[in-house]
XYZ file of C-alpha atoms in Angstrom:
522
model
C -0.012 -0.007 -0.143
C 2.870 2.397 0.859
C 4.389 1.722 -2.549
C 1.099 2.720 -4.137
C 0.972 5.825 -2.028
C 4.640 6.759 -3.007
C 3.729 6.093 -6.759
C 2.511 8.751 -9.052
C 3.397 11.841 -6.947
C 6.016 14.436 -7.726
C 9.542 13.139 -6.626
C 11.382 15.322 -4.190
C 15.185 14.730 -4.479
C 16.943 15.297 -1.034
C 20.535 15.007 -2.093
C 22.870 12.782 -4.295
C 24.661 9.814 -2.646
C 27.822 10.687 -0.847
C 31.047 8.851 -1.525
C 30.626 6.140 0.984
C 26.926 5.441 0.004
C 27.930 5.153 -3.765
C 30.691 2.746 -2.947
C 28.326 0.504 -1.145
C 26.268 -0.007 -4.229
C 28.304 -3.069 -5.030
C 24.980 -4.708 -4.116
C 24.064 -4.012 -7.639
C 26.818 -6.113 -8.960
C 26.026 -9.018 -6.293
C 29.380 -8.420 -4.801
C 27.654 -7.914 -1.338
C 23.985 -8.400 -0.157
C 23.313 -7.411 3.491
C 24.708 -6.651 6.922
C 23.008 -7.768 10.138
C 23.152 -6.540 13.794
C 21.066 -8.868 16.095
C 20.286 -8.200 19.664
C 18.590 -10.475 22.371
C 16.108 -8.335 24.196
C 14.743 -9.180 27.705
C 10.966 -8.249 27.298
C 9.257 -5.989 29.712
C 7.637 -8.503 32.087
C 4.081 -7.222 31.555
C 4.499 -8.116 27.804
C 5.806 -11.536 28.363
C 2.606 -13.632 28.692
C 1.253 -15.093 25.544
C -2.108 -13.323 26.054
C -0.152 -9.890 25.658
C 1.046 -10.771 22.226
C -1.034 -8.097 20.544
C 0.295 -5.479 22.993
C 3.835 -6.592 22.470
C 3.465 -6.310 18.732
C 1.985 -2.780 19.249
C 4.797 -1.590 21.555
C 7.391 -2.774 19.091
C 5.622 -1.080 16.250
C 5.397 2.177 18.121
C 9.030 2.002 19.195
C 10.162 1.396 15.626
C 8.052 4.558 14.487
C 9.768 6.664 17.008
C 13.132 5.466 16.010
C 12.204 6.017 12.336
C 11.389 9.590 13.221
C 14.510 10.237 14.954
C 16.734 8.938 12.039
C 15.670 10.227 8.618
C 17.967 7.781 6.674
C 15.338 5.107 7.765
C 12.618 7.191 5.914
C 14.148 7.661 2.506
C 14.157 5.862 -0.853
C 16.651 5.477 -3.623
C 16.337 6.832 -7.256
C 18.628 6.229 -10.185
C 20.448 3.629 -8.224
C 22.211 2.137 -11.210
C 23.259 5.517 -12.560
C 26.612 7.340 -11.817
C 24.813 9.730 -9.598
C 22.226 7.928 -7.365
C 19.927 10.082 -5.360
C 18.017 10.003 -1.959
C 14.384 10.840 -2.366
C 11.615 11.746 0.062
C 8.814 9.224 0.495
C 5.234 10.009 1.660
C 4.768 6.897 3.680
C 6.075 3.609 4.838
C 4.307 0.188 5.023
C 5.623 -1.170 8.124
C 4.893 -4.847 7.169
C 7.938 -4.378 4.766
C 10.099 -3.453 7.754
C 8.932 -5.461 10.760
C 8.708 -9.220 10.322
C 7.515 -11.461 13.329
C 8.533 -15.190 13.451
C 6.825 -17.233 16.227
C 8.448 -20.674 16.748
C 7.166 -23.677 18.788
C 8.064 -24.757 22.317
C 10.241 -27.690 20.887
C 12.125 -25.612 18.376
C 15.883 -24.885 19.193
C 15.796 -21.058 19.664
C 19.485 -20.581 19.198
C 19.579 -22.708 16.109
C 16.733 -20.806 14.568
C 18.415 -17.512 15.475
C 21.714 -18.513 13.681
C 19.886 -20.010 10.707
C 17.753 -16.913 10.237
C 20.896 -14.733 10.729
C 22.684 -16.581 7.867
C 19.533 -16.412 5.680
C 19.207 -12.729 6.307
C 22.762 -11.969 5.120
C 22.288 -13.625 1.889
C 18.527 -12.385 1.055
C 18.193 -9.992 -1.694
C 16.313 -6.876 -1.083
C 13.355 -5.974 -3.291
C 14.040 -4.407 -6.671
C 15.778 -1.038 -6.156
C 13.188 0.532 -8.335
C 10.574 -0.015 -5.460
C 10.427 3.324 -3.461
C 11.110 2.154 0.091
C 14.060 2.240 2.569
C 16.109 -0.937 2.418
C 16.177 -2.180 5.962
C 13.988 -4.389 8.136
C 13.885 -6.040 11.506
C 12.960 -9.752 12.011
C 11.762 -10.581 15.483
C 12.100 -14.260 16.621
C 9.767 -15.213 19.760
C 9.285 -18.533 21.353
C 5.993 -19.066 23.246
C 6.048 -16.757 26.300
C 9.719 -16.726 26.874
C 11.059 -13.565 28.478
C 13.349 -12.834 25.512
C 13.122 -12.082 21.933
C 15.700 -11.754 19.213
C 15.652 -8.684 16.903
C 17.674 -8.977 13.727
C 18.239 -5.734 11.993
C 19.404 -6.297 8.318
C 20.070 -3.413 5.996
C 21.508 -2.438 2.584
C 24.678 -0.677 3.315
C 24.030 2.627 1.387
C 21.372 3.375 4.017
C 23.723 3.319 7.048
C 26.774 1.535 8.428
C 27.399 -0.769 11.463
C 27.846 2.162 13.830
C 24.616 3.460 12.641
C 23.003 -0.051 13.317
C 24.119 0.095 16.795
C 22.676 3.514 17.355
C 19.446 2.019 15.921
C 19.276 -0.770 18.549
C 20.222 1.499 21.464
C 17.516 4.146 20.335
C 14.951 1.414 19.796
C 15.637 0.015 23.230
C 15.211 3.553 24.674
C 11.888 4.001 22.649
C 10.587 0.538 24.012
C 11.190 1.667 27.507
C 9.502 5.087 26.748
C 6.380 3.128 25.415
C 6.181 1.536 28.892
C 5.517 5.070 30.234
C 3.144 6.575 27.646
C 0.313 6.151 25.034
C 0.834 4.043 21.903
C -0.934 6.504 19.612
C 1.418 8.141 16.970
C 0.581 10.830 14.498
C 0.605 9.563 11.101
C 0.304 5.949 12.017
C -2.633 4.290 10.541
C -2.692 0.555 11.035
C 0.608 -0.582 9.477
C 0.891 2.554 7.174
C 3.143 5.334 8.527
C 2.457 8.622 6.904
C 5.737 10.824 6.949
C 5.771 14.424 7.511
C 5.330 16.619 4.340
C 8.467 18.637 5.129
C 11.548 17.135 3.545
C 13.740 15.414 6.299
C 17.091 16.623 7.084
C 19.627 13.821 6.120
C 23.071 13.483 7.760
C 25.598 15.099 5.389
C 28.392 13.087 3.692
C 31.713 13.814 5.328
C 33.199 15.114 2.122
C 30.704 17.833 2.192
C 31.416 18.749 5.875
C 35.153 18.450 5.960
C 38.259 18.743 3.639
C 39.765 15.239 2.981
C 43.480 16.445 2.216
C 45.748 14.092 0.329
C 49.639 14.438 0.230
C 50.973 14.095 -3.197
C 53.257 11.353 -2.192
C 50.236 9.392 -0.717
C 48.091 9.999 -3.820
C 50.870 8.899 -6.106
C 51.426 5.676 -4.230
C 47.747 4.883 -4.339
C 47.507 5.632 -7.985
C 50.504 3.287 -8.661
C 49.171 0.518 -6.718
C 45.844 0.709 -8.642
C 47.173 0.982 -12.211
C 50.514 -0.864 -12.276
C 50.440 -3.798 -14.637
C 50.003 -7.274 -12.750
C 53.621 -8.333 -14.077
C 55.067 -5.450 -12.066
C 53.208 -6.314 -8.790
C 55.795 -7.887 -6.605
C 53.884 -7.198 -3.457
C 54.139 -10.508 -1.443
C 51.746 -9.350 1.302
C 48.668 -9.406 -1.042
C 46.243 -12.274 -0.495
C 47.169 -14.085 -3.983
C 46.447 -17.315 -2.109
C 42.773 -16.485 -2.407
C 41.701 -15.456 -5.908
C 38.561 -13.266 -6.129
C 35.589 -15.411 -7.294
C 32.163 -14.085 -7.575
C 29.855 -17.050 -8.030
C 27.880 -18.921 -6.866
C 27.116 -16.311 -4.190
C 27.007 -17.757 -0.671
C 28.182 -16.523 2.589
C 29.698 -18.822 5.164
C 29.147 -17.434 8.815
C 30.551 -18.772 12.083
C 30.328 -17.126 15.524
C 31.425 -17.642 19.193
C 30.531 -16.012 22.347
C 32.727 -14.892 25.269
C 31.105 -14.434 28.789
C 31.831 -11.076 30.505
C 34.314 -12.431 33.107
C 36.537 -13.741 30.173
C 36.067 -10.379 28.238
C 37.106 -8.314 31.310
C 40.138 -10.605 31.773
C 41.134 -10.037 27.980
C 40.485 -6.325 28.315
C 42.918 -6.247 31.265
C 45.643 -8.134 29.306
C 45.011 -5.648 26.466
C 45.759 -2.634 28.700
C 48.780 -4.239 30.130
C 50.148 -4.844 26.573
C 49.131 -1.371 25.281
C 46.583 -2.679 22.863
C 42.737 -3.130 22.274
C 40.379 -5.881 21.312
C 40.742 -4.784 17.740
C 44.496 -4.955 17.821
C 44.424 -8.312 19.564
C 42.086 -9.899 16.864
C 44.470 -8.662 14.102
C 47.446 -10.235 16.077
C 45.600 -13.551 16.558
C 44.432 -13.653 12.987
C 48.087 -13.252 11.850
C 49.108 -16.213 13.886
C 46.189 -18.347 12.707
C 46.694 -17.514 9.033
C 50.462 -18.026 9.334
C 49.708 -21.441 10.875
C 47.123 -22.771 8.298
C 48.823 -21.232 5.132
C 52.135 -22.363 3.765
C 54.858 -19.789 3.321
C 55.068 -20.619 -0.373
C 51.633 -19.243 -0.900
C 51.500 -16.742 1.733
C 55.004 -15.299 2.765
C 53.431 -12.131 4.077
C 49.945 -10.557 4.779
C 47.812 -7.489 4.695
C 44.800 -6.921 6.885
C 42.242 -4.031 7.161
C 40.649 -2.326 10.231
C 37.279 -0.671 9.519
C 37.199 2.808 11.562
C 34.317 5.187 12.191
C 34.750 8.874 11.071
C 31.888 10.232 13.396
C 34.670 11.580 15.689
C 35.780 13.815 12.832
C 32.284 15.330 12.195
C 31.317 18.860 13.325
C 28.485 19.288 15.776
C 25.139 18.193 14.527
C 22.851 20.865 13.018
C 20.589 22.565 15.695
C 17.484 20.920 14.161
C 18.909 17.492 13.672
C 16.467 14.956 15.272
C 19.568 12.706 16.115
C 20.858 15.492 18.195
C 24.675 14.560 18.347
C 27.085 13.708 15.436
C 28.119 10.389 17.044
C 24.324 9.357 16.962
C 23.801 9.831 13.283
C 22.596 6.883 11.502
C 24.403 7.155 8.068
C 27.639 6.109 6.405
C 30.904 7.377 7.974
C 33.196 4.451 7.647
C 36.819 4.188 6.483
C 39.472 1.568 6.277
C 43.052 1.368 7.608
C 45.505 -1.064 6.066
C 48.109 -3.071 8.012
C 51.042 -5.015 6.443
C 52.935 -7.942 8.022
C 56.253 -8.368 6.216
C 57.945 -11.707 5.353
C 60.556 -11.317 8.174
C 57.729 -11.038 10.834
C 55.478 -13.858 9.297
C 58.697 -16.206 9.178
C 59.528 -15.454 12.677
C 56.024 -16.315 13.841
C 55.980 -19.495 11.664
C 59.391 -20.566 13.163
C 57.759 -20.528 16.608
C 54.663 -22.609 15.652
C 54.484 -26.267 16.968
C 55.762 -28.877 14.461
C 52.145 -30.044 13.895
C 50.209 -26.790 13.790
C 47.151 -28.341 12.070
C 46.014 -29.557 15.566
C 44.503 -27.293 18.023
C 47.313 -26.096 20.298
C 47.700 -23.333 23.036
C 49.826 -20.363 22.257
C 53.458 -20.916 23.610
C 55.176 -18.175 25.566
C 57.237 -17.234 22.499
C 54.040 -16.856 20.355
C 52.361 -14.827 23.009
C 55.196 -12.327 23.055
C 54.956 -12.034 19.342
C 51.200 -11.746 19.664
C 51.389 -8.809 21.956
C 54.037 -7.073 20.009
C 52.031 -7.298 16.816
C 48.869 -6.250 18.661
C 50.454 -3.227 20.189
C 51.835 -2.154 16.872
C 48.443 -2.585 15.295
C 46.839 -0.445 17.902
C 49.743 2.264 17.407
C 48.873 2.360 13.754
C 45.125 2.892 14.555
C 46.201 5.743 16.972
C 48.299 7.377 14.304
C 45.377 7.178 12.039
C 43.044 8.783 14.650
C 45.583 11.616 15.216
C 45.892 12.269 11.477
C 42.105 12.715 11.270
C 40.846 13.000 7.643
C 44.322 13.482 5.991
C 45.411 10.776 3.604
C 42.176 8.959 4.082
C 40.847 6.404 1.694
C 37.519 8.234 1.399
C 39.416 11.261 0.044
C 40.885 9.012 -2.741
C 37.376 7.827 -3.593
C 36.528 11.479 -4.654
C 38.376 10.677 -7.884
C 36.322 7.650 -8.755
C 33.713 8.597 -11.330
C 32.109 5.243 -12.166
C 31.841 3.004 -9.131
C 30.194 0.087 -10.863
C 33.142 -0.130 -13.362
C 35.623 0.271 -10.551
C 34.166 -2.665 -8.559
C 34.103 -4.900 -11.700
C 37.660 -4.097 -12.215
C 38.545 -4.720 -8.604
C 37.035 -8.135 -8.929
C 39.707 -8.982 -11.782
C 42.740 -8.035 -9.584
C 44.702 -9.798 -6.904
C 42.784 -9.760 -3.613
C 44.557 -7.257 -1.209
C 43.432 -8.269 2.320
C 43.585 -11.641 3.794
C 41.365 -10.662 6.660
C 39.628 -7.477 7.886
C 38.255 -6.566 11.447
C 35.187 -4.386 11.837
C 34.556 -3.915 15.485
C 31.451 -2.343 16.587
C 32.616 -1.806 20.096
C 30.333 -1.828 23.140
C 26.600 -1.620 22.822
C 24.610 -0.078 25.865
C 21.947 -2.636 26.573
C 20.447 -0.842 29.521
C 19.174 2.697 28.537
C 18.633 3.570 32.243
C 22.395 3.921 32.506
C 22.641 6.862 30.039
C 20.862 10.151 29.404
C 18.263 10.098 26.779
C 19.180 12.257 23.805
C 15.671 13.607 23.538
C 14.845 14.323 27.281
C 16.640 16.034 30.173
C 15.473 13.344 32.572
C 18.349 12.101 34.887
C 18.902 8.424 34.906
C 18.449 8.515 38.781
C 14.980 10.280 38.441
C 11.679 8.545 38.778
C 11.305 4.910 37.893
C 14.641 4.142 36.133
C 16.093 2.634 39.281
C 13.204 1.314 41.096
C 11.578 -0.397 38.058
C 14.684 -1.654 36.287
C 13.096 -5.212 36.635
C 10.081 -3.920 34.624
C 12.227 -2.513 31.757
C 13.445 -3.689 28.382
C 17.072 -4.469 28.121
C 19.664 -6.019 25.711
C 21.605 -9.118 26.895
C 23.709 -9.957 23.898
C 24.615 -8.825 20.331
C 25.956 -10.387 17.207
C 27.295 -8.545 14.096
C 27.750 -10.120 10.754
C 28.439 -9.225 7.171
C 27.466 -10.984 3.955
C 30.379 -12.119 1.729
C 32.177 -9.047 0.060
C 33.477 -10.543 -3.061
C 36.437 -8.314 -3.851
C 37.177 -7.477 -0.066
C 39.095 -9.472 2.609
C 39.027 -13.254 2.388
C 37.629 -13.591 5.970
C 36.049 -10.660 7.804
C 35.920 -10.740 11.699
C 32.928 -8.790 13.110
C 33.191 -8.445 17.079
C 30.626 -6.623 19.104
C 30.054 -6.655 22.869
C 27.145 -5.441 25.240
C 28.262 -3.502 28.306
C 28.542 -5.958 31.195
C 27.404 -8.931 29.206
C 30.271 -10.302 27.253
C 31.267 -10.380 23.519
C 30.361 -12.204 20.315
C 32.969 -12.549 17.470
C 31.637 -13.531 14.042
C 33.304 -14.254 10.816
C 32.297 -14.396 7.165
C 33.764 -15.543 3.858
C 32.686 -16.162 0.373
C 31.977 -19.919 0.006
C 33.232 -19.907 -3.660
C 36.698 -18.390 -2.685
C 37.552 -19.636 0.973
C 37.726 -23.316 1.913
C 35.236 -23.980 4.690
C 37.771 -26.009 6.665
C 40.294 -23.178 6.467
C 37.699 -20.634 7.793
C 36.590 -23.018 10.563
C 40.061 -23.745 11.730
C 40.971 -20.096 11.919
C 37.748 -19.383 13.889
C 38.488 -22.348 16.301
C 41.970 -20.944 16.819
C 40.671 -17.558 17.783
C 38.203 -18.875 20.217
C 40.646 -21.228 21.777
C 43.352 -18.645 22.106
C 41.026 -15.963 23.616
C 39.896 -18.641 26.074
C 43.564 -19.490 26.898
C 44.455 -15.811 27.340
C 41.417 -15.295 29.520
C 42.270 -18.149 31.759
C 45.818 -17.335 32.261
C 45.392 -13.727 33.045
């Protein structure tokens, strides 16, 4: 119905896509499909009983509407998506049945298995044809009987927003759920499942290149240009992932994940602080040892990895009339990447310290742990230098010179893969909104019912972050996320057509075992 309502009216163009938003249109080439951030919510007790199902669904719908109204990127559609200058357009209405999906499972079904199967399916699902005027995001809610929990999987097409934006979505959605506990469920513009949007054009988050300069040193730009254009026979870079040729079909994402409890996570964080690194640095270090262990030196004498970073810290203050209030709370696209190199000497030294039979699961020796912490500290130092450099010599600045993204992505798929792995760490998600100030109220977290009725509130107990296979990107992508006070999940994805399943599973098993070892020995 909303599509009919959005059809045949005068199209109002809000702005053209930014650099990051256009880059993410590799979806059109089937080089990527979707991204998912799933959270396990503790349901407010009054809505737990089976007879409260209607009230539960209504509370969720109203909280989604309130979240949509705070974040305009959840309200807009695309136009001319296949052109060189895609556009964001205003929509008159949203059909919420296209954005909220409920899945009720039986008492004898395995809840966790259902969540993981749904998570994998969501990543590889295609969104409707981009000519259909609707935002490309949805939540899928899994509920079992009158259990006090439900899983909410947010899946989106990356041009709408990035992973940090998805984290904001869940935190704000949680806040809205708790707000609905205190107020009426009527919302202006909501008629059944049709949300009529305001007539005034929404204010969208501005692309970073329109807000700030992205200066490039001539030496840096020349280096990037040479690496992109040099003939293959002149490419003697042994750190590229030549061991994993880029293949695009058949498209299928392999996904694996493990969870770490809060006590173990706290032990790991203490070790990271002692060794001047972070979880991101540590995961890069662990991945280096794992890849060195399972790949022969003849095919992988050196490595490159990439860390995904968030540019929101470099944004100016949000406009006074921005409904998201603060720049760090913008649901939009502000990601960048930082490459890391691990040279032949380092990789050879790590391999020399591996056990003779490294194919079997082994704990890290004292020698390997010393190498691990040295690499992890160096990785963190490179990230700090990048943070200090701000927007200078940033890959997004290089992207300004790309005039045809679809051709660029086609060309990239014909080249040697650059990265063996990637780490995209969403950081810590606040699963208890009573611990932070609302962005829309001045109420103190110690006021009123926030302490006395915490047992009656919604909260988030765990989160899981995952990406669909990115065909020309890193061979394996690691995606950690944690919930404050509740532990961490590390997931990994890889393209089934390019990476051997056994290799992916062994590397993930190594990471899980070594993190457990480090936590127990701290």
